[in-house]
């Protein structure tokens, strides 16, 4: 199929051909015709599939006829993050360059004044994040009663960020007769409920299995461990540089994802110190800094971007050759979104994940979701075998893994337990940071050390803690029940009582 068969206006076709696209992607081929007919569309598609064009092209085609009225936009696109909203706006500019359309971008971190002026003049397309849109409505500056088409992009991301009540409110402010184009990479029950309530007999298009990774991305899992309790981050930084050196012929630019904001700063400094051209991106940075960093990365002024999950979804940065997970994401679906930053629009890409034994449970969850094992790769120059796979095997109760794990425990039982709980603690604070990073102003705030968070932290024990890490399983190993001996009564050989008893 080619774009000429899609019944599009010649001005839109001209803009498409100028972008260099030769054929519609599957989501475009299947989604544009019903959208042009005015039908609701439910698109289950990841970023990188061309979904932005799948909704913006038919919208532009439809907006050619008619005129906008002051304060009453004709169409609305809701995106979860500022960067994604800005990117959607860029797409609209590209495809509508031969059409006279007015557009306004309503995102936080930017003054209301310019946005107000644009709305006052009347806009054909309003692209917004939910929080800022509602701010404008509440200030009485904006009416949604003229909306003809409403797009919800990255709905599952909206759910993660606590935006669903806002989306419901916004839906209810728009006319019942509107056309709705709704996109989500996955369909959790809460999203299904929303589509059942607000979409009318939608054309459902699923272009790739939800939660699947693109085939053009070569993935590798690299085990990193450290004998020193606090040496893991350093070992990962060393490991990352070793892989960057090994891949130096093919790394043109890369995004390196960390779970914690404080690690982003440390890693950025460390890479700079080692002579890399690097920038960072996370939710605590000022909007203007975030935009400037992204522009510098797009323009190849910096080649490495150390980022939180704020960069994982929706951002379209063409030609990213590599993605590195400095930490294993604690939510499996984030893995797909992170590695989806490479291998976009049919190109090939590589994704490396640095995993410590304490992160084995997250690796296992990701592999269960992917329904395949991530290929293992040795750390360049490493002598050590694969402790992450050992930990997964130990958890599954296979003979070899468990016995290896026991050996580890016997040598240093208490340290082992501390490692595991430290990883859990890290995971919890990570979740808190990631959620807080993008939490809308009017969402229910969950502070990291509020009583509610503590209750959740304890409640995790039985519910979503996932498989345990190092062979402790559900039962308490017998040696753990032996009372701690009085260390003052050491044997003459200097061994502690624990080791003597365990050896016996
Ligand atoms: P998206 O899924 O909307 O983030 O789009 C991912 C990338 O695909 C963007 O860089 C688009 O410019 C590109 N793209 C969209 N449609 C096409 C097409 N028909 N042919 C080639 N590339 C496309």
Coordinates of C-alpha atoms and ligand atoms in Angstrom, one line a residue:
X1 CA 0.0 0.0 0.0
X2 CA 1.1 3.6 -0.4
X3 CA -0.2 6.8 1.0
X4 CA -1.9 7.8 -2.3
X5 CA -4.4 5.0 -1.7
X6 CA -5.5 6.5 1.6
X7 CA -7.8 9.2 0.2
X8 CA -5.8 12.1 1.7
X9 CA -5.8 15.7 0.6
X10 CA -3.0 16.5 -1.8
X11 CA -1.5 19.1 0.6
X12 CA -1.2 16.4 3.2
X13 CA 0.2 13.9 0.7
X14 CA 2.8 16.5 -0.4
X15 CA 4.0 17.0 3.2
X16 CA 4.2 13.2 3.8
X17 CA 6.2 12.7 0.6
X18 CA 8.6 15.5 1.7
X19 CA 9.3 13.6 5.0
X20 CA 10.6 10.7 2.8
X21 CA 8.1 8.1 3.9
X22 CA 7.4 5.7 1.1
X23 CA 4.7 3.6 2.6
X24 CA 2.3 3.8 5.6
X25 CA 3.3 1.7 8.6
X26 CA 0.8 -1.0 9.7
X27 CA -0.9 1.2 12.3
X28 CA -1.2 4.0 9.7
X29 CA -2.5 1.6 6.9
X30 CA -5.1 0.2 9.3
X31 CA -5.8 3.3 11.4
X32 CA -6.0 6.2 8.9
X33 CA -9.1 4.9 6.9
X34 CA -11.5 4.5 9.9
X35 CA -10.2 7.7 11.4
X36 CA -10.9 9.6 8.2
X37 CA -14.4 8.1 8.2
X38 CA -15.0 9.6 11.6
X39 CA -14.9 6.3 13.5
X40 CA -13.4 5.8 17.0
X41 CA -10.1 4.0 16.9
X42 CA -8.5 2.0 19.6
X43 CA -4.8 1.5 18.6
X44 CA -2.7 -0.9 20.7
X45 CA 0.7 0.1 19.6
X46 CA 4.1 0.8 21.0
X47 CA 6.0 4.0 20.2
X48 CA 8.2 3.5 17.1
X49 CA 5.3 2.1 15.1
X50 CA 4.4 5.4 13.5
X51 CA 1.3 5.9 15.7
X52 CA 1.7 9.7 16.0
X53 CA 1.3 10.0 12.2
X54 CA -1.6 7.5 12.4
X55 CA -3.7 10.0 14.3
X56 CA -2.3 13.4 13.3
X57 CA -2.6 12.8 9.5
X58 CA -6.3 12.0 9.5
X59 CA -6.9 14.9 11.9
X60 CA -5.1 17.4 9.7
X61 CA -7.0 16.1 6.7
X62 CA -10.3 16.7 8.5
X63 CA -9.3 20.1 9.9
X64 CA -8.7 21.5 6.4
X65 CA -12.4 22.3 6.3
X66 CA -13.8 24.6 9.0
X67 CA -12.5 27.3 11.2
X68 CA -11.5 27.6 14.9
X69 CA -13.4 29.8 17.3
X70 CA -11.9 31.8 20.2
X71 CA -11.3 29.7 23.3
X72 CA -13.0 26.7 21.7
X73 CA -10.4 24.4 20.2
X74 CA -11.6 22.0 17.5
X75 CA -9.4 19.0 18.4
X76 CA -7.5 17.9 21.5
X77 CA -4.5 15.6 21.9
X78 CA -3.6 14.5 25.4
X79 CA -0.1 13.2 26.0
X80 CA 1.4 12.1 29.4
X81 CA 4.6 14.1 29.4
X82 CA 5.8 17.5 28.3
X83 CA 8.4 16.0 26.0
X84 CA 5.9 13.7 24.3
X85 CA 3.4 16.6 23.9
X86 CA 6.1 18.7 22.3
X87 CA 7.0 15.8 20.0
X88 CA 3.4 15.4 18.9
X89 CA 3.3 19.1 18.1
X90 CA 6.4 18.7 15.9
X91 CA 4.7 15.9 14.1
X92 CA 1.7 18.2 13.5
X93 CA 3.9 20.9 12.2
X94 CA 5.6 18.5 9.8
X95 CA 2.4 17.0 8.3
X96 CA 0.5 20.3 8.2
X97 CA 3.2 22.5 6.6
X98 CA 1.1 23.0 3.4
X99 CA -2.1 23.6 5.3
X100 CA -3.1 26.6 7.4
X101 CA -3.7 25.3 10.9
X102 CA -3.4 27.0 14.2
X103 CA -2.0 24.9 17.1
X104 CA -1.3 25.5 20.8
X105 CA 0.9 23.4 23.1
X106 CA -0.2 23.5 26.7
X107 CA 2.4 22.0 28.9
X108 CA 3.6 22.8 32.4
X109 CA 6.9 24.6 33.2
X110 CA 6.0 27.3 30.6
X111 CA 4.2 30.6 31.3
X112 CA 0.4 30.7 31.0
X113 CA 0.5 34.1 29.1
X114 CA 1.6 32.9 25.7
X115 CA -0.7 29.9 25.9
X116 CA -3.7 32.1 26.9
X117 CA -3.0 34.4 23.9
X118 CA -3.0 31.4 21.5
X119 CA -6.2 30.0 22.9
X120 CA -7.9 33.4 22.7
X121 CA -7.1 33.6 19.0
X122 CA -8.7 30.2 18.4
X123 CA -6.9 26.9 17.8
X124 CA -7.5 24.0 15.5
X125 CA -5.3 21.6 17.4
X126 CA -4.7 21.7 21.1
X127 CA -1.9 19.5 22.4
X128 CA -1.7 19.2 26.1
X129 CA -0.7 17.4 29.2
X130 CA -3.7 16.7 31.4
X131 CA -2.7 18.8 34.4
X132 CA -2.0 22.0 32.4
X133 CA -5.1 21.6 30.3
X134 CA -7.3 21.4 33.5
X135 CA -5.5 24.4 34.9
X136 CA -6.6 26.4 31.9
X137 CA -10.1 25.1 32.1
X138 CA -10.3 25.9 35.8
X139 CA -9.1 29.5 35.1
X140 CA -12.1 29.9 32.8
X141 CA -9.8 30.4 29.8
X142 CA -10.7 27.4 27.8
X143 CA -13.8 25.5 26.8
X144 CA -13.8 22.0 25.6
X145 CA -17.4 22.0 24.3
X146 CA -16.3 22.5 20.7
X147 CA -14.0 19.4 20.5
X148 CA -14.6 17.4 17.4
X149 CA -11.8 14.9 17.8
X150 CA -10.0 13.9 21.0
X151 CA -6.8 11.8 21.1
X152 CA -5.5 10.0 24.1
X153 CA -1.9 9.0 23.5
X154 CA 0.1 6.6 25.7
X155 CA -2.9 5.8 27.9
X156 CA -1.1 3.1 29.9
X157 CA 1.6 5.7 30.7
X158 CA -1.2 8.0 31.9
X159 CA -2.4 5.2 34.2
X160 CA 1.1 4.7 35.6
X161 CA 1.3 8.5 36.3
X162 CA -2.1 8.7 38.1
X163 CA -3.8 10.7 35.3
X164 CA -6.8 8.5 34.7
X165 CA -9.2 10.6 36.9
X166 CA -8.1 13.7 35.0
X167 CA -8.7 11.9 31.6
X168 CA -12.2 10.9 32.7
X169 CA -12.9 14.5 33.7
X170 CA -11.7 15.8 30.4
X171 CA -13.7 13.2 28.5
X172 CA -16.8 14.4 30.3
X173 CA -16.1 18.1 29.4
X174 CA -16.0 17.2 25.6
X175 CA -19.2 16.7 23.5
X176 CA -20.7 13.2 23.5
X177 CA -20.6 13.3 19.7
X178 CA -16.8 13.7 19.5
X179 CA -14.6 11.2 17.6
X180 CA -12.1 9.5 19.9
X181 CA -8.7 8.1 18.8
X182 CA -7.1 6.2 21.7
X183 CA -3.6 4.7 21.9
X184 CA -2.0 2.5 24.4
X185 CA 1.0 0.1 24.3
X186 CA -0.8 -2.3 26.7
X187 CA -4.3 -2.8 27.8
X188 CA -4.5 -3.2 31.6
X189 CA -8.0 -3.6 33.1
X190 CA -8.3 0.1 34.1
X191 CA -7.6 1.2 30.5
X192 CA -10.0 -1.3 29.1
X193 CA -12.7 0.1 31.4
X194 CA -12.0 3.6 30.2
X195 CA -12.3 2.6 26.5
X196 CA -15.5 0.8 27.2
X197 CA -16.9 3.9 28.9
X198 CA -15.7 6.6 26.4
X199 CA -15.2 5.0 23.0
X200 CA -18.1 4.1 20.8
X201 CA -17.8 0.9 18.8
X202 CA -14.1 1.6 18.1
X203 CA -12.1 0.0 15.3
X204 CA -9.5 -2.0 17.2
X205 CA -6.0 -2.2 15.7
X206 CA -3.2 -4.1 17.3
X207 CA 0.0 -3.8 15.5
X208 CA 2.4 -5.7 17.8
X209 CA 1.9 -8.0 20.7
X210 CA 1.6 -5.9 23.8
X211 CA 4.7 -6.1 25.9
X212 CA 6.8 -7.5 23.2
X213 CA 10.2 -6.2 22.1
X214 CA 11.0 -5.2 18.6
X215 CA 12.8 -7.8 16.5
X216 CA 15.4 -5.4 15.2
X217 CA 16.9 -4.9 18.7
X218 CA 19.7 -7.1 19.7
X219 CA 19.4 -7.6 23.4
X220 CA 22.1 -8.7 25.9
X221 CA 22.1 -9.2 29.6
X222 CA 25.4 -8.6 31.4
X223 CA 25.9 -9.8 34.9
X224 CA 27.8 -7.4 37.2
X225 CA 28.6 -8.2 40.8
X226 CA 30.9 -6.9 43.4
X227 CA 32.6 -8.5 46.3
X228 CA 32.3 -5.3 48.2
X229 CA 28.9 -4.4 49.6
X230 CA 29.0 -0.8 48.4
X231 CA 31.0 -1.5 45.2
X232 CA 28.2 -2.5 42.9
X233 CA 27.6 1.0 41.4
X234 CA 31.3 1.4 40.7
X235 CA 31.4 -2.1 39.2
X236 CA 28.4 -1.2 36.9
X237 CA 30.1 2.1 35.9
X238 CA 33.3 0.1 35.0
X239 CA 31.2 -2.5 33.2
X240 CA 29.4 0.2 31.2
X241 CA 32.6 1.8 30.1
X242 CA 34.0 -1.6 29.1
X243 CA 30.9 -2.3 26.9
X244 CA 31.1 1.2 25.4
X245 CA 34.7 0.5 24.6
X246 CA 33.9 -2.8 23.0
X247 CA 31.1 -1.4 21.0
X248 CA 33.0 1.8 20.1
X249 CA 32.8 1.0 16.4
X250 CA 29.0 1.0 16.3
X251 CA 27.9 3.3 19.2
X252 CA 26.9 6.6 17.6
X253 CA 24.7 7.7 20.5
X254 CA 23.1 6.0 23.4
X255 CA 20.6 6.5 26.2
X256 CA 21.6 5.0 29.5
X257 CA 18.7 4.5 31.9
X258 CA 19.1 4.6 35.7
X259 CA 16.3 3.8 38.2
X260 CA 17.3 6.5 40.6
X261 CA 17.8 10.2 40.0
X262 CA 20.9 10.4 42.3
X263 CA 22.6 7.7 40.2
X264 CA 22.0 9.7 37.1
X265 CA 24.0 12.6 38.4
X266 CA 26.8 10.4 39.6
X267 CA 27.0 8.5 36.4
X268 CA 26.9 11.6 34.3
X269 CA 29.8 13.1 36.2
X270 CA 31.8 9.8 36.0
X271 CA 31.3 9.5 32.3
X272 CA 32.3 13.2 31.8
X273 CA 35.4 12.5 33.8
X274 CA 36.3 9.6 31.5
X275 CA 36.0 11.9 28.5
X276 CA 32.5 11.1 27.2
X277 CA 30.2 13.7 25.8
X278 CA 27.2 13.3 28.0
X279 CA 24.0 15.0 29.3
X280 CA 21.3 14.0 31.6
X281 CA 17.5 14.0 31.7
X282 CA 15.1 13.5 34.6
X283 CA 11.9 14.9 36.0
X284 CA 13.5 17.2 38.6
X285 CA 15.3 19.3 35.9
X286 CA 13.8 22.5 34.8
X287 CA 11.7 22.2 31.6
X288 CA 14.0 24.5 29.6
X289 CA 17.0 22.4 30.6
X290 CA 15.3 19.2 29.6
X291 CA 14.4 20.6 26.2
X292 CA 17.9 22.0 25.7
X293 CA 19.5 18.7 26.6
X294 CA 17.1 16.8 24.3
X295 CA 17.9 19.2 21.4
X296 CA 21.6 18.8 22.0
X297 CA 21.2 15.0 21.9
X298 CA 19.1 15.1 18.8
X299 CA 21.7 17.4 17.1
X300 CA 24.5 15.1 18.1
X301 CA 26.1 17.7 20.3
X302 CA 26.1 15.1 23.1
X303 CA 26.3 11.5 22.3
X304 CA 25.3 9.9 25.6
X305 CA 22.1 10.7 27.5
X306 CA 21.8 9.4 31.1
X307 CA 18.1 9.4 31.9
X308 CA 15.3 8.3 34.1
X309 CA 12.1 6.7 32.7
X310 CA 11.0 10.2 31.7
X311 CA 12.9 9.4 28.5
X312 CA 11.6 5.9 28.1
X313 CA 8.3 6.4 26.5
X314 CA 7.2 8.3 23.5
X315 CA 10.3 10.4 22.9
X316 CA 11.3 10.1 19.3
X317 CA 15.0 10.4 18.9
X318 CA 15.9 8.9 15.6
X319 CA 19.0 6.8 15.1
X320 CA 19.8 5.9 18.7
X321 CA 22.3 3.1 18.2
X322 CA 22.3 1.8 21.8
X323 CA 20.3 1.6 24.9
X324 CA 21.9 0.7 28.2
X325 CA 19.9 -0.2 31.3
X326 CA 22.3 0.7 34.1
X327 CA 19.7 -0.7 36.4
X328 CA 17.1 -3.4 35.6
X329 CA 13.7 -1.7 35.5
X330 CA 11.5 -2.8 38.3
X331 CA 8.4 -2.7 36.1
X332 CA 8.7 -5.2 33.3
X333 CA 6.9 -3.0 30.8
X334 CA 9.4 -0.2 31.3
X335 CA 12.0 -2.6 29.8
X336 CA 10.1 -2.7 26.5
X337 CA 9.7 1.0 26.5
X338 CA 13.4 1.7 27.4
X339 CA 14.9 -0.6 24.8
X340 CA 12.3 0.7 22.3
X341 CA 14.3 3.9 22.1
X342 CA 16.6 2.1 19.7
X343 CA 15.7 0.0 16.6
X344 CA 13.0 2.5 15.6
X345 CA 11.2 2.6 12.3
X346 CA 12.9 -0.5 11.0
X347 CA 16.4 0.4 11.9
X348 CA 18.6 -2.0 14.0
X349 CA 19.7 -1.3 17.5
X350 CA 21.4 -2.8 20.5
X351 CA 20.2 -2.9 24.1
X352 CA 22.5 -3.9 27.0
X353 CA 21.2 -4.5 30.5
X354 CA 23.6 -4.5 33.5
X355 CA 22.1 -6.7 36.2
X356 CA 23.3 -7.6 39.6
X357 CA 22.3 -10.8 41.4
X358 CA 19.9 -8.8 43.6
X359 CA 18.1 -7.7 40.4
X360 CA 17.6 -11.2 39.2
X361 CA 13.9 -11.2 40.2
X362 CA 13.2 -8.3 37.9
X363 CA 15.1 -10.0 35.1
X364 CA 13.0 -13.0 35.6
X365 CA 9.8 -11.0 35.5
X366 CA 10.9 -9.3 32.2
X367 CA 11.8 -12.6 30.6
X368 CA 8.4 -14.0 31.7
X369 CA 6.7 -11.1 30.0
X370 CA 8.8 -11.3 26.9
X371 CA 8.3 -15.1 26.8
X372 CA 12.0 -15.4 26.0
X373 CA 15.3 -15.3 27.7
X374 CA 17.5 -12.3 27.1
X375 CA 20.8 -13.5 25.6
X376 CA 23.6 -13.5 28.2
X377 CA 26.8 -11.7 27.5
X378 CA 30.0 -11.8 29.6
X379 CA 31.3 -8.5 30.8
X380 CA 34.2 -7.6 28.5
X381 CA 37.3 -9.0 30.2
X382 CA 35.3 -10.7 33.0
X383 CA 36.3 -14.0 34.5
X384 CA 33.2 -14.4 36.5
X385 CA 30.3 -16.5 35.2
X386 CA 26.7 -15.4 35.1
X387 CA 25.5 -14.8 38.7
X388 CA 22.2 -13.4 37.5
X389 CA 21.2 -16.7 35.8
X390 CA 22.5 -18.5 38.9
X391 CA 20.2 -16.5 41.0
X392 CA 17.2 -17.2 38.7
X393 CA 18.0 -20.9 38.6
X394 CA 18.4 -20.9 42.4
X395 CA 15.0 -19.3 42.7
X396 CA 13.4 -21.9 40.4
X397 CA 14.9 -24.5 42.7
X398 CA 17.2 -26.2 40.2
X399 CA 19.8 -28.3 41.9
X400 CA 22.9 -26.5 40.7
X401 CA 21.7 -23.0 41.2
X402 CA 20.4 -23.7 44.7
X403 CA 23.6 -25.4 45.8
X404 CA 25.7 -22.6 44.4
X405 CA 23.6 -20.1 46.2
X406 CA 23.9 -22.1 49.4
X407 CA 27.6 -22.0 49.1
X408 CA 27.4 -18.3 48.9
X409 CA 25.1 -18.1 51.9
X410 CA 27.2 -20.3 54.0
X411 CA 30.2 -18.1 53.6
X412 CA 28.4 -15.0 54.6
X413 CA 24.8 -15.5 55.5
X414 CA 24.0 -12.2 57.1
X415 CA 25.5 -10.2 54.3
X416 CA 23.5 -12.1 51.9
X417 CA 20.2 -11.2 53.6
X418 CA 21.2 -7.6 53.9
X419 CA 21.9 -7.5 50.2
X420 CA 18.5 -8.8 49.4
X421 CA 16.6 -6.4 51.6
X422 CA 18.8 -3.5 50.4
X423 CA 17.7 -4.4 46.9
X424 CA 14.1 -4.4 48.0
X425 CA 14.5 -1.1 49.7
X426 CA 16.1 0.3 46.6
X427 CA 13.3 -1.0 44.4
X428 CA 10.7 0.7 46.6
X429 CA 12.5 4.0 46.7
X430 CA 13.0 3.7 42.9
X431 CA 9.3 3.2 42.4
X432 CA 8.5 6.2 44.6
X433 CA 11.0 8.4 42.8
X434 CA 9.7 7.3 39.4
X435 CA 6.1 7.8 40.3
X436 CA 6.7 11.1 42.1
X437 CA 8.8 12.4 39.2
X438 CA 5.8 12.8 36.9
X439 CA 2.9 12.9 39.4
X440 CA 0.5 15.6 38.3
X441 CA -0.1 18.4 40.7
X442 CA -3.7 17.4 41.5
X443 CA -3.1 13.7 41.9
X444 CA -3.1 12.2 45.3
X445 CA 0.5 12.7 46.5
X446 CA 2.2 9.7 48.1
X447 CA 5.2 10.9 49.9
X448 CA 8.1 8.4 50.2
X449 CA 8.0 8.4 53.9
X450 CA 4.3 8.9 54.6
X451 CA 2.6 6.2 56.7
X452 CA 0.8 5.0 53.6
X453 CA 4.1 4.3 51.8
X454 CA 5.3 2.4 54.9
X455 CA 2.2 0.3 55.0
X456 CA 2.6 -0.5 51.3
X457 CA 6.3 -1.3 51.8
X458 CA 5.4 -3.9 54.5
X459 CA 2.3 -5.1 52.5
X460 CA 4.5 -5.9 49.6
X461 CA 5.9 -8.8 51.5
X462 CA 3.3 -11.3 50.4
X463 CA 1.8 -9.6 47.4
X464 CA 4.1 -8.3 44.7
X465 CA 7.5 -8.9 46.0
X466 CA 8.2 -11.4 43.3
X467 CA 10.4 -14.4 43.5
X468 CA 13.2 -14.2 46.1
X469 CA 16.7 -13.8 45.1
X470 CA 19.3 -16.1 46.5
X471 CA 17.9 -19.5 47.3
X472 CA 16.2 -18.4 50.5
X473 CA 12.9 -19.4 49.0
X474 CA 9.8 -19.5 51.2
X475 CA 11.4 -21.6 54.0
X476 CA 14.0 -20.4 56.5
X477 CA 17.2 -22.4 56.0
X478 CA 18.1 -24.4 59.1
X479 CA 21.3 -22.6 59.7
X480 CA 19.5 -19.3 60.0
X481 CA 17.6 -20.6 63.1
X482 CA 20.7 -21.4 65.0
X483 CA 21.2 -18.8 67.8
X484 CA 24.0 -16.4 67.1
X485 CA 26.9 -17.6 69.2
X486 CA 28.8 -15.5 71.7
X487 CA 31.7 -14.2 69.5
X488 CA 33.9 -13.7 72.5
X489 CA 34.1 -17.5 72.8
X490 CA 36.0 -17.9 69.5
X491 CA 38.0 -21.0 68.8
X492 CA 41.7 -20.8 68.9
X493 CA 41.8 -21.0 65.0
X494 CA 40.0 -17.6 65.0
X495 CA 36.9 -19.0 63.2
X496 CA 33.6 -17.6 64.3
X497 CA 31.1 -20.0 65.9
X498 CA 28.8 -19.6 62.9
X499 CA 31.3 -20.9 60.4
X500 CA 32.2 -23.8 62.7
X501 CA 28.6 -24.9 63.1
X502 CA 27.8 -24.5 59.4
X503 CA 30.7 -26.5 58.4
X504 CA 29.8 -29.3 60.7
Ligands
LIG1 P1 6.0 7.2 16.5 O1 5.6 5.7 16.7 O2 4.9 8.0 16.1 O3 6.8 7.7 17.7 O4 7.0 7.2 15.2 C1 8.2 6.6 15.2 C2 9.1 7.1 14.0 O5 8.6 6.6 12.8 C3 9.2 8.6 13.8 O6 10.6 8.9 13.7 C4 8.5 8.9 12.5 O7 9.0 9.9 11.9 C5 8.7 7.6 11.8 N1 7.6 7.2 10.9 C6 6.3 7.5 11.0 N2 5.6 7.0 9.9 C7 6.5 6.5 9.1 C8 6.4 5.9 7.8 N3 5.3 5.8 7.2 N4 7.6 5.5 7.2 C9 8.8 5.7 7.8 N5 8.9 6.3 9.0 C10 7.8 6.7 9.7

